[in-house]
Short mmCIF file of C-alpha atoms in Angstrom, two decimals:
data_model
loop_
_atom_site.label_atom_id
_atom_site.label_comp_id
_atom_site.label_asym_id
_atom_site.label_seq_id
_atom_site.Cartn_x
_atom_site.Cartn_y
_atom_site.Cartn_z
CA UNK A 80 0.00 0.00 0.00
CA UNK A 81 2.91 2.32 0.73
CA UNK A 82 4.18 2.02 -2.87
CA UNK A 83 0.74 2.83 -4.24
CA UNK A 84 0.49 5.99 -2.11
CA UNK A 85 3.95 7.05 -3.24
CA UNK A 86 2.86 6.55 -6.83
CA UNK A 87 -0.21 8.75 -6.34
CA UNK A 88 1.96 11.53 -4.90
CA UNK A 89 4.44 11.43 -7.79
CA UNK A 90 4.96 14.95 -9.22
CA UNK A 91 5.34 13.63 -12.76
CA UNK A 92 1.98 11.91 -12.64
CA UNK A 93 0.36 14.99 -11.13
CA UNK A 94 1.67 17.14 -13.99
CA UNK A 95 0.57 14.53 -16.54
CA UNK A 96 -2.91 14.47 -15.04
CA UNK A 97 -3.15 18.27 -15.21
CA UNK A 98 -2.10 18.20 -18.88
CA UNK A 99 -4.64 15.48 -19.65
CA UNK A 100 -7.42 17.57 -18.08
CA UNK A 101 -6.38 20.61 -20.16
CA UNK A 102 -6.38 18.52 -23.33
CA UNK A 103 -9.79 17.09 -22.47
CA UNK A 104 -11.21 20.59 -21.95
CA UNK A 105 -9.72 21.77 -25.26
CA UNK A 106 -11.20 18.75 -27.05
CA UNK A 107 -14.63 19.44 -25.58
CA UNK A 108 -14.52 23.03 -26.83
CA UNK A 109 -13.32 21.92 -30.28
CA UNK A 110 -16.07 19.30 -30.53
CA UNK A 111 -18.68 21.96 -29.78
CA UNK A 112 -17.50 24.58 -32.29
CA UNK A 113 -16.16 22.47 -35.16
CA UNK A 114 -18.39 21.08 -37.90
CA UNK A 115 -18.96 17.34 -37.40
CA UNK A 116 -17.08 16.33 -40.54
CA UNK A 117 -13.96 18.19 -39.32
CA UNK A 118 -14.22 17.26 -35.66
CA UNK A 119 -14.08 13.54 -36.40
CA UNK A 120 -10.82 13.91 -38.37
CA UNK A 121 -9.02 16.28 -35.99
CA UNK A 122 -8.43 16.80 -32.30
CA UNK A 123 -7.52 19.64 -29.97
CA UNK A 124 -4.40 19.46 -27.87
CA UNK A 125 -4.27 22.54 -25.66
CA UNK A 126 -5.34 26.10 -25.13
CA UNK A 127 -2.50 28.51 -24.42
CA UNK A 128 -2.62 32.30 -24.56
CA UNK A 129 -6.21 32.18 -25.79
CA UNK A 130 -5.19 30.04 -28.79
CA UNK A 131 -6.30 26.47 -29.35
CA UNK A 132 -3.96 23.95 -30.94
CA UNK A 133 -5.67 21.61 -33.40
CA UNK A 134 -4.12 18.53 -34.97
CA UNK A 135 -5.58 17.31 -38.26
CA UNK A 136 -5.38 13.73 -39.49
CA UNK A 137 -4.21 14.83 -42.93
CA UNK A 138 -3.47 17.87 -45.11
CA UNK A 139 -6.94 18.02 -46.60
CA UNK A 140 -8.53 18.34 -43.17
CA UNK A 141 -5.97 20.97 -42.17
CA UNK A 142 -6.77 23.00 -45.29
CA UNK A 143 -10.50 22.76 -44.60
CA UNK A 144 -9.96 23.93 -41.01
CA UNK A 145 -8.02 26.94 -42.28
CA UNK A 146 -10.96 27.80 -44.53
CA UNK A 147 -13.39 27.60 -41.63
CA UNK A 148 -11.28 29.71 -39.22
CA UNK A 149 -13.07 33.02 -39.85
CA UNK A 150 -16.48 31.46 -39.18
CA UNK A 151 -15.34 29.69 -36.01
#
């Protein structure tokens, strides 16, 4: 039990958990604002300085996202 408690208090895991929560929040926002056909082929990574980072599965999706930026 002592090893398990030490694992839960690990600073690396705490930082990883915080990053995962940020990514989950960014993905939720992206899923709400993106058109369905783009949201299923892309995912959000983080929000930093009021900018969201989006990863597209391929170049065609990335180009389509760039076209939709003004309307988002």
